[in-house]
Coordinates of C-alpha atoms and ligand atoms in Angstrom, one line a residue:
X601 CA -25.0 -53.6 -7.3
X602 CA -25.6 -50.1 -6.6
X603 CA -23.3 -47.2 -5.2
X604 CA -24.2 -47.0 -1.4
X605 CA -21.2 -44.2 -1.3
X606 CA -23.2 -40.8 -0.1
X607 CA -20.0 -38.9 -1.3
X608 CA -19.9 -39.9 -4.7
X609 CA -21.7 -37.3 -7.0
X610 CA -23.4 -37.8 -10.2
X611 CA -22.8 -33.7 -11.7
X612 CA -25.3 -35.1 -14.4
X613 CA -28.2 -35.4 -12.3
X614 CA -27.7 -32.4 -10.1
X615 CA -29.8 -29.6 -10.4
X616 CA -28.2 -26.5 -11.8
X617 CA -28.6 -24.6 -7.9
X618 CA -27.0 -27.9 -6.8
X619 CA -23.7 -27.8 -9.3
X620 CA -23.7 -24.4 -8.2
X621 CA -23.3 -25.3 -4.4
X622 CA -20.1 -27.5 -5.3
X623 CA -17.0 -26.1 -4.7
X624 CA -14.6 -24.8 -7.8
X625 CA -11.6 -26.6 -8.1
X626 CA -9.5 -23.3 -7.9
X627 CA -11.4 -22.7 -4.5
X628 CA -10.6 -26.3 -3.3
X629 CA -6.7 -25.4 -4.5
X630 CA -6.3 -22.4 -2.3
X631 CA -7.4 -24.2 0.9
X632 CA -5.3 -26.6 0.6
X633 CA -2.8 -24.2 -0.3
X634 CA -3.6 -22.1 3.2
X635 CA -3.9 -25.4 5.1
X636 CA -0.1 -26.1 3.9
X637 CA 0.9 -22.4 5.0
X638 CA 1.9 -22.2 1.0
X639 CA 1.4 -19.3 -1.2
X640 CA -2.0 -19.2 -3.0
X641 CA -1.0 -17.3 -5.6
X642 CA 2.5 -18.1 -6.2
X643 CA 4.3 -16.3 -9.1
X644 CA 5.7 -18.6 -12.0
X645 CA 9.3 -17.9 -12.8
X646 CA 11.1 -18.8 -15.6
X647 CA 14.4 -19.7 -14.5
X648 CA 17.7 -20.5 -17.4
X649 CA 20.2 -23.2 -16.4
X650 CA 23.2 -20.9 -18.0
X651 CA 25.5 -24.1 -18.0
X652 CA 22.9 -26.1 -19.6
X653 CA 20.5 -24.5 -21.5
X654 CA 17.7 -25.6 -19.3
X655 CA 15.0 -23.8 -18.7
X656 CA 12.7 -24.5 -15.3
X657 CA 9.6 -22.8 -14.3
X658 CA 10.0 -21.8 -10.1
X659 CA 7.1 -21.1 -8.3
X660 CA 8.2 -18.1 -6.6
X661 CA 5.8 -16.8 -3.4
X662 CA 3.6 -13.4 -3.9
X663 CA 4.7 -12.0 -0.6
X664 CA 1.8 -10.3 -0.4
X665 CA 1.2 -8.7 3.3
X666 CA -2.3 -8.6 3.0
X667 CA -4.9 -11.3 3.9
X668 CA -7.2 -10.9 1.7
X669 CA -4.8 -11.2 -1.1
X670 CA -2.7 -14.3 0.4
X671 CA -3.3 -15.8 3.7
X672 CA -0.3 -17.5 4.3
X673 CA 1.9 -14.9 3.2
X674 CA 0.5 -12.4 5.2
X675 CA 0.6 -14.8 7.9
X676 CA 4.3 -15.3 6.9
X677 CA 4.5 -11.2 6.9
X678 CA 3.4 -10.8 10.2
X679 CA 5.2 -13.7 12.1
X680 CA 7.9 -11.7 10.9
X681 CA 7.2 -8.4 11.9
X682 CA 6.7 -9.7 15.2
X683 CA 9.7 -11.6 15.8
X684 CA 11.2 -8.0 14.1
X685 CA 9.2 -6.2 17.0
X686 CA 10.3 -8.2 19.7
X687 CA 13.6 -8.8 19.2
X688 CA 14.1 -4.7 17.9
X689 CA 11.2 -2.7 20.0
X690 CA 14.4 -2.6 23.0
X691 CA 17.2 -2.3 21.6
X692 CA 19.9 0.0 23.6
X693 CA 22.1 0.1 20.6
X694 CA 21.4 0.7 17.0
X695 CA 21.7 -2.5 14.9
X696 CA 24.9 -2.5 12.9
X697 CA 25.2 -4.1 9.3
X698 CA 28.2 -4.6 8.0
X699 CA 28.2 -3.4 4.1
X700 CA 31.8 -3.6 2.5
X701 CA 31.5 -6.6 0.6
X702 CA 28.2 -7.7 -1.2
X703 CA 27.1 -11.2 0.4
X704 CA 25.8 -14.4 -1.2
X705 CA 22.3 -13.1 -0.2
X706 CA 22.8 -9.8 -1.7
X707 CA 23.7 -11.1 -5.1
X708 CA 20.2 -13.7 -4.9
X709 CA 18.2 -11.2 -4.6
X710 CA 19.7 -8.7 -7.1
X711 CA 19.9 -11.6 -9.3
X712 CA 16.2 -12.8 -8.8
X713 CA 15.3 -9.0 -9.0
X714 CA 16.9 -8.7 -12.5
X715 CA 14.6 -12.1 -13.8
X716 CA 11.3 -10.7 -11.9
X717 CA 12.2 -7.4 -14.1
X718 CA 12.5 -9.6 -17.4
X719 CA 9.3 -11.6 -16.8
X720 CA 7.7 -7.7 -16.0
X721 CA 8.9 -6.6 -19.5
X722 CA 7.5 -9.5 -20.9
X723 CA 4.0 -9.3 -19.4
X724 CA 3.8 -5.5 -20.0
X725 CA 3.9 -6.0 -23.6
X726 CA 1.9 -8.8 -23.6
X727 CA -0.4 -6.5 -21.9
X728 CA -1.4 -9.1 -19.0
X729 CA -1.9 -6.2 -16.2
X730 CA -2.6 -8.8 -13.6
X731 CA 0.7 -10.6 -13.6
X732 CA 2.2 -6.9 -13.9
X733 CA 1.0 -6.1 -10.9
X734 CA 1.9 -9.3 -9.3
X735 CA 5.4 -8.5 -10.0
X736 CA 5.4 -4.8 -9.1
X737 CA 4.3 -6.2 -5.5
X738 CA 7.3 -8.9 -5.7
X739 CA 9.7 -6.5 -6.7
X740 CA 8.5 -4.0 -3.8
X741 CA 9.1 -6.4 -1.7
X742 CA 12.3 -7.5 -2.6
X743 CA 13.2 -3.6 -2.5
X744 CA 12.4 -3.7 0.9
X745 CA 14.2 -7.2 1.6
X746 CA 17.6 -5.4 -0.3
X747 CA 17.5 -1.9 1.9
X748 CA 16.5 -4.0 4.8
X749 CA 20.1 -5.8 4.4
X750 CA 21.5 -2.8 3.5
X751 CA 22.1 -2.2 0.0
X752 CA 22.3 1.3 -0.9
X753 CA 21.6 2.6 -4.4
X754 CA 19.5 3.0 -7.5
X755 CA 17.7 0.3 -8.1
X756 CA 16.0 0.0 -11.7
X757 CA 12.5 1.2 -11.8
X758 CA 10.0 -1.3 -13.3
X759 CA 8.9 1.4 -15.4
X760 CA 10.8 4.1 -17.1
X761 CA 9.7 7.6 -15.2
X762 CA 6.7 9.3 -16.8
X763 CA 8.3 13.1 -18.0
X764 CA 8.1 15.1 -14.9
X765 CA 5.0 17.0 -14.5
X766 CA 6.0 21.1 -13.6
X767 CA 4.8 21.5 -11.0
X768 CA 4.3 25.3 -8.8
X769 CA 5.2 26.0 -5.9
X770 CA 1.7 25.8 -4.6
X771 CA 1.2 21.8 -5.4
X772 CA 4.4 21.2 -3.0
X773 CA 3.4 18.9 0.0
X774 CA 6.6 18.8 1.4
X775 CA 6.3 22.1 3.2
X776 CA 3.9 21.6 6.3
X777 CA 4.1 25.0 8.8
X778 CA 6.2 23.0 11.1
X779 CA 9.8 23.5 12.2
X780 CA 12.1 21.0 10.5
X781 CA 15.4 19.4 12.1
X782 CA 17.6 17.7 10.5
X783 CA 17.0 13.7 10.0
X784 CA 20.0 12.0 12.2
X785 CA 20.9 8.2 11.2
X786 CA 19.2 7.1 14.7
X787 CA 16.7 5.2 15.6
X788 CA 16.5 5.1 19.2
X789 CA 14.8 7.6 21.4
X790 CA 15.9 9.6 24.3
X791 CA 16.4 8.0 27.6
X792 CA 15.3 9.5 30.9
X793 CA 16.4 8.9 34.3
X794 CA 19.6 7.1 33.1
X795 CA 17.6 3.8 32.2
X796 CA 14.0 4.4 30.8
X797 CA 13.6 4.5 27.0
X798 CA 9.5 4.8 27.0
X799 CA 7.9 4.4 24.3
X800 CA 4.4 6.4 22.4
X801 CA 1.0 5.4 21.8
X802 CA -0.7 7.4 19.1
X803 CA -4.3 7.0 17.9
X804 CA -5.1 9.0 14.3
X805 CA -8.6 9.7 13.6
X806 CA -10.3 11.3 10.6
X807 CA -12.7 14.2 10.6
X808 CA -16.1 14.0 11.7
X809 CA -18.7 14.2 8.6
X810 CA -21.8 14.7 10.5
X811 CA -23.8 13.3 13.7
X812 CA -23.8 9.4 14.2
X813 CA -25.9 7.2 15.9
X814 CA -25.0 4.2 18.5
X815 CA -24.0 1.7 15.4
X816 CA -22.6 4.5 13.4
X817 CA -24.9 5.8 11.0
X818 CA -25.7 9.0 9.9
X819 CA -28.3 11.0 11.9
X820 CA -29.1 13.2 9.0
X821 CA -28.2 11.4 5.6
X822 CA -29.1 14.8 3.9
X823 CA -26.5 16.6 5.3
X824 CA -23.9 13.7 6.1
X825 CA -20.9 14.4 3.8
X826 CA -20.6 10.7 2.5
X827 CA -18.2 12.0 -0.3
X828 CA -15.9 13.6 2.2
X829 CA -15.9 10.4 4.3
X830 CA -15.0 8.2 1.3
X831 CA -12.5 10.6 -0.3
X832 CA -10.8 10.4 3.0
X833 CA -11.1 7.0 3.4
X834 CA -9.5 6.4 0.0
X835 CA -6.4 8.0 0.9
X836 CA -6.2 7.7 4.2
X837 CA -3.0 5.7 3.5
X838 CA -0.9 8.8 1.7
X839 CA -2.3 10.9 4.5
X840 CA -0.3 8.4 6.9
X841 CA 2.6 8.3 4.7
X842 CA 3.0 12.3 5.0
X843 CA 2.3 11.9 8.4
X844 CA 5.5 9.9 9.4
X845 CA 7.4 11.7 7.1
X846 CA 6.6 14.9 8.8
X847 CA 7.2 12.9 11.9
X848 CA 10.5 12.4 11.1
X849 CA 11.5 15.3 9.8
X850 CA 10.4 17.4 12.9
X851 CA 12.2 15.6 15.4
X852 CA 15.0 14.9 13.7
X853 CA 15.6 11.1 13.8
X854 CA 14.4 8.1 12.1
X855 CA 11.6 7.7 13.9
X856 CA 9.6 3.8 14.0
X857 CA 6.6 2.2 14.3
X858 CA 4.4 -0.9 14.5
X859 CA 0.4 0.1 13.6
X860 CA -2.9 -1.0 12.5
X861 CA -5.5 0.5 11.0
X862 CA -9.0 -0.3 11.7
X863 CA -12.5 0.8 10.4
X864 CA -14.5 2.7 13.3
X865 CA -18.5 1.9 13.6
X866 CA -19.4 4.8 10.9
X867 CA -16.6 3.3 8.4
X868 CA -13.9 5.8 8.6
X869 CA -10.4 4.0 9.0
X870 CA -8.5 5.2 12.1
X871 CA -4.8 4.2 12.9
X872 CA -3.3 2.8 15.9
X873 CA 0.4 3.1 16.3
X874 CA 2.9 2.4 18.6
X875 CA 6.1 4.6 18.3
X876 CA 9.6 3.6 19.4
X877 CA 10.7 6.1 21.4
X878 CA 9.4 9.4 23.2
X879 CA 8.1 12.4 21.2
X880 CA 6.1 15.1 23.0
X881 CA 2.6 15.2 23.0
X882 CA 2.9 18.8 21.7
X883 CA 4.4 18.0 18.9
X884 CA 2.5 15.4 18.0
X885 CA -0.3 17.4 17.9
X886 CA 1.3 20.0 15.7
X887 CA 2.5 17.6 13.2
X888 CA -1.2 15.8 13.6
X889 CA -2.9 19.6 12.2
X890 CA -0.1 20.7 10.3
X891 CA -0.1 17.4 8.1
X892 CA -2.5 17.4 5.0
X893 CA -2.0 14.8 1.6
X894 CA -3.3 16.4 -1.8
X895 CA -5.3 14.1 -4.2
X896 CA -3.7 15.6 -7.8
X897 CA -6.1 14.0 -9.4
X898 CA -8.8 15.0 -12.4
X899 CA -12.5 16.3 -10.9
X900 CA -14.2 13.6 -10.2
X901 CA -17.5 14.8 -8.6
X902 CA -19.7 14.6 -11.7
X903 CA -20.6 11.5 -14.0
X904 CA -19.7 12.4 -17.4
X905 CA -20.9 9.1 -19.0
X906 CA -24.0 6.4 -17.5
X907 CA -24.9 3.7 -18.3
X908 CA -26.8 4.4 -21.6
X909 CA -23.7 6.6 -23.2
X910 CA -20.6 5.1 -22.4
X911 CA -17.0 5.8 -23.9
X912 CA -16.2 3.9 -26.7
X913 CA -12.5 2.2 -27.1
X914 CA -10.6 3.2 -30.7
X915 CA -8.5 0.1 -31.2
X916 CA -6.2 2.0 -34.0
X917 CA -5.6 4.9 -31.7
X918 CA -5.5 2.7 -28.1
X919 CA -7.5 5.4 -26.7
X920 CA -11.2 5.8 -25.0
X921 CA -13.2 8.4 -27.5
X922 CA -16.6 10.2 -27.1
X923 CA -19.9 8.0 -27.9
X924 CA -20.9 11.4 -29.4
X925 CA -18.0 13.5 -31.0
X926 CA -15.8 10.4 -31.8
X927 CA -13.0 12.7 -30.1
X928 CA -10.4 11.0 -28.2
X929 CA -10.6 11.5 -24.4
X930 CA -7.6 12.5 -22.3
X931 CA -5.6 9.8 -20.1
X932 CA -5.3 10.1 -16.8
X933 CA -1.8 11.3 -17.2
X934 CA -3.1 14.5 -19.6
X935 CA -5.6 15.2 -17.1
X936 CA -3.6 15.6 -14.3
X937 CA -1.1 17.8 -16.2
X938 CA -4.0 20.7 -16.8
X939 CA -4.3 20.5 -12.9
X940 CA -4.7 24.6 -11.3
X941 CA -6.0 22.9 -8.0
X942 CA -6.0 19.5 -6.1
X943 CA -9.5 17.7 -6.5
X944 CA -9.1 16.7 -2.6
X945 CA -7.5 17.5 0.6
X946 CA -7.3 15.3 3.2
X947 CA -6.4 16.1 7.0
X948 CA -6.5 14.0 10.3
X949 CA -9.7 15.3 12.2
X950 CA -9.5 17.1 15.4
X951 CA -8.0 14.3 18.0
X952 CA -8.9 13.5 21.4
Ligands
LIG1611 ZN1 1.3 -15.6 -1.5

């Protein structure tokens, strides 16, 4: 009798383009995964049984709030943020925690903070940067889950600080020509007419680069500045970060948001935001020119080393060295601290 089954596959007499057209088993794994709403890249946990001895292994969830990292938990993410959103956006009052005592969910956390900061030691000198990271985005999160219930404090840093670079005057970013009020413990914005508590849509665009077409390419690719635009785009983010903080620390209260950022046609991110609460247009412009982000980073405009000549990696010293001079090359962390000037600015452009 022969197999009449069109499913079954025989991998031996597939052509190689054909095996190649199957799907990998870790592929298969994380639909499943997403069709169960689980994490696809959970985190495994060692976890000790104190009493016993025992010791289990816990899948714990990445948390991760972005989709292309982990579906379901940025699903997870943003179901709560907007359950957050609708049951904070109108608040009247300001939401009061009650902090005397540490609570059973406190002490969870803290407690599976301390193992995620174990199993970090562990994998840093193991040298597995990928679970590293994995952690450092747990932890973050569970940073935000602990100030979120309102525990106040130090918390340990994964890493011990790096020696503080001296830095002059003229690297400080915290000093935007703005005026500066102090930051009240308020969230709520002013109310007009007795009842009305209105709320602020802000759009934040970049710069223009040069003239774009109808799908948003460059009219002129010769003078376009493409390295502008992706310098920009890169940290875009930090540029938002100084923005709010600016935000805040103009009008004088704890100012909050929901926002998105999305790619325009020519590929520069742009940011949508709604604000709680009414600031003044005015001002909002002013903090919108006034706030700039500096890149401290080493010159990176020139290729020092192609394809051809490439550093080579000293396994006695743990260090990158020249291809020509054997000479060991400067970390990251050496280069910055030579620094005179940032190697980038960026600034929102002008807005409409
Ligand atoms: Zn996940």
């Amino acid at each position: 009798m022969t197999s009449t089954d069109p499913t079954a596959l025989d991998a031996a007499r597939m052509t190689r383009a054909q095996r190649a057209a199957l799907p990998l088993s870790t592929d298969v794994a994380q639909a499943l995964a997403e069709q169960h709403g689980v994490c696809v890249r959970p985190l495994a946990m060692r976890r000790i049984d104190t009493t016993t001895g025992r010791v289990e292994v816990v899948p714990v969830p990445c948390g991760s709030t972005r989709e292309d990292q982990c579906r379901p938990c940025a699903e997870k993410a943003r179901r709560l943020r907007m359950v957050q959103c609708r049951q904070g956006w109108h608040l009247e009052t300001e939401p009061v925690t009650d902090r005397a005592t540490p609570r059973g969910d406190h002490t969870a956390l803290m407690a599976t903070r301390a193992d995620l900061l174990a199993a970090y030691g562990d994998c840093r000198k193991a040298g597995d940067e990928a679970s590293c990271e994995q952690i450092a985005e747990s932890v973050a999160d569970l940073d935000t889950e602990l100030r979120a219930r309102g525990v106040r404090g130090r918390l340990t840093p994964l890493d011990p600080p790096p020696k503080p670079v001296k830095r002059s005057t003229r690297r400080r970013q915290d000093a935007p020509d703005l005026p500066r009020r102090p930051v009240e413990h308020r969230t709520l914005g002013r109310v007009f007419a007795g009842r009305y508590r209105p709320s602020t849509f802000l759009t934040l665009t970049l710069d223009s680069y040069g003239r774009v077409d109808g799908d948003g390419a460059a009219v002129d690719p010769d003078t376009y500045d493409y390295r502008r635009a992706a310098r920009d785009a890169i940290h875009f983010p930090a540029l938002l970060d100084r923005f709010w903080q600016n935000t805040r620390r103009c009008v004088g209260w704890e100012v909050q948001y929901f926002g998105t950022v999305e790619p325009q046609q020519r590929g520069a991110p742009h940011f949508h935001t709604a604000i709680r609460g009414a600031i003044p247009r005015t001002e909002l412009r002013a903090i919108t020119a006034a706030t700039y982000h500096q890149v401290w980073w080493p010159a990176h405009d020139q290729l020092l080393y192609t394809d051809g000549r490439l550093p080579v990696w000293d396994i006695r010293a743990k260090g990158f060295t020249d291809p020509d001079t054997s000479q060991p090359l400067p970390t990251f962390h050496q280069a910055c601290e030579e620094l005179t000037e940032p190697a980038h600015v960026v600034r929102f452009g002008a807005q409409v």
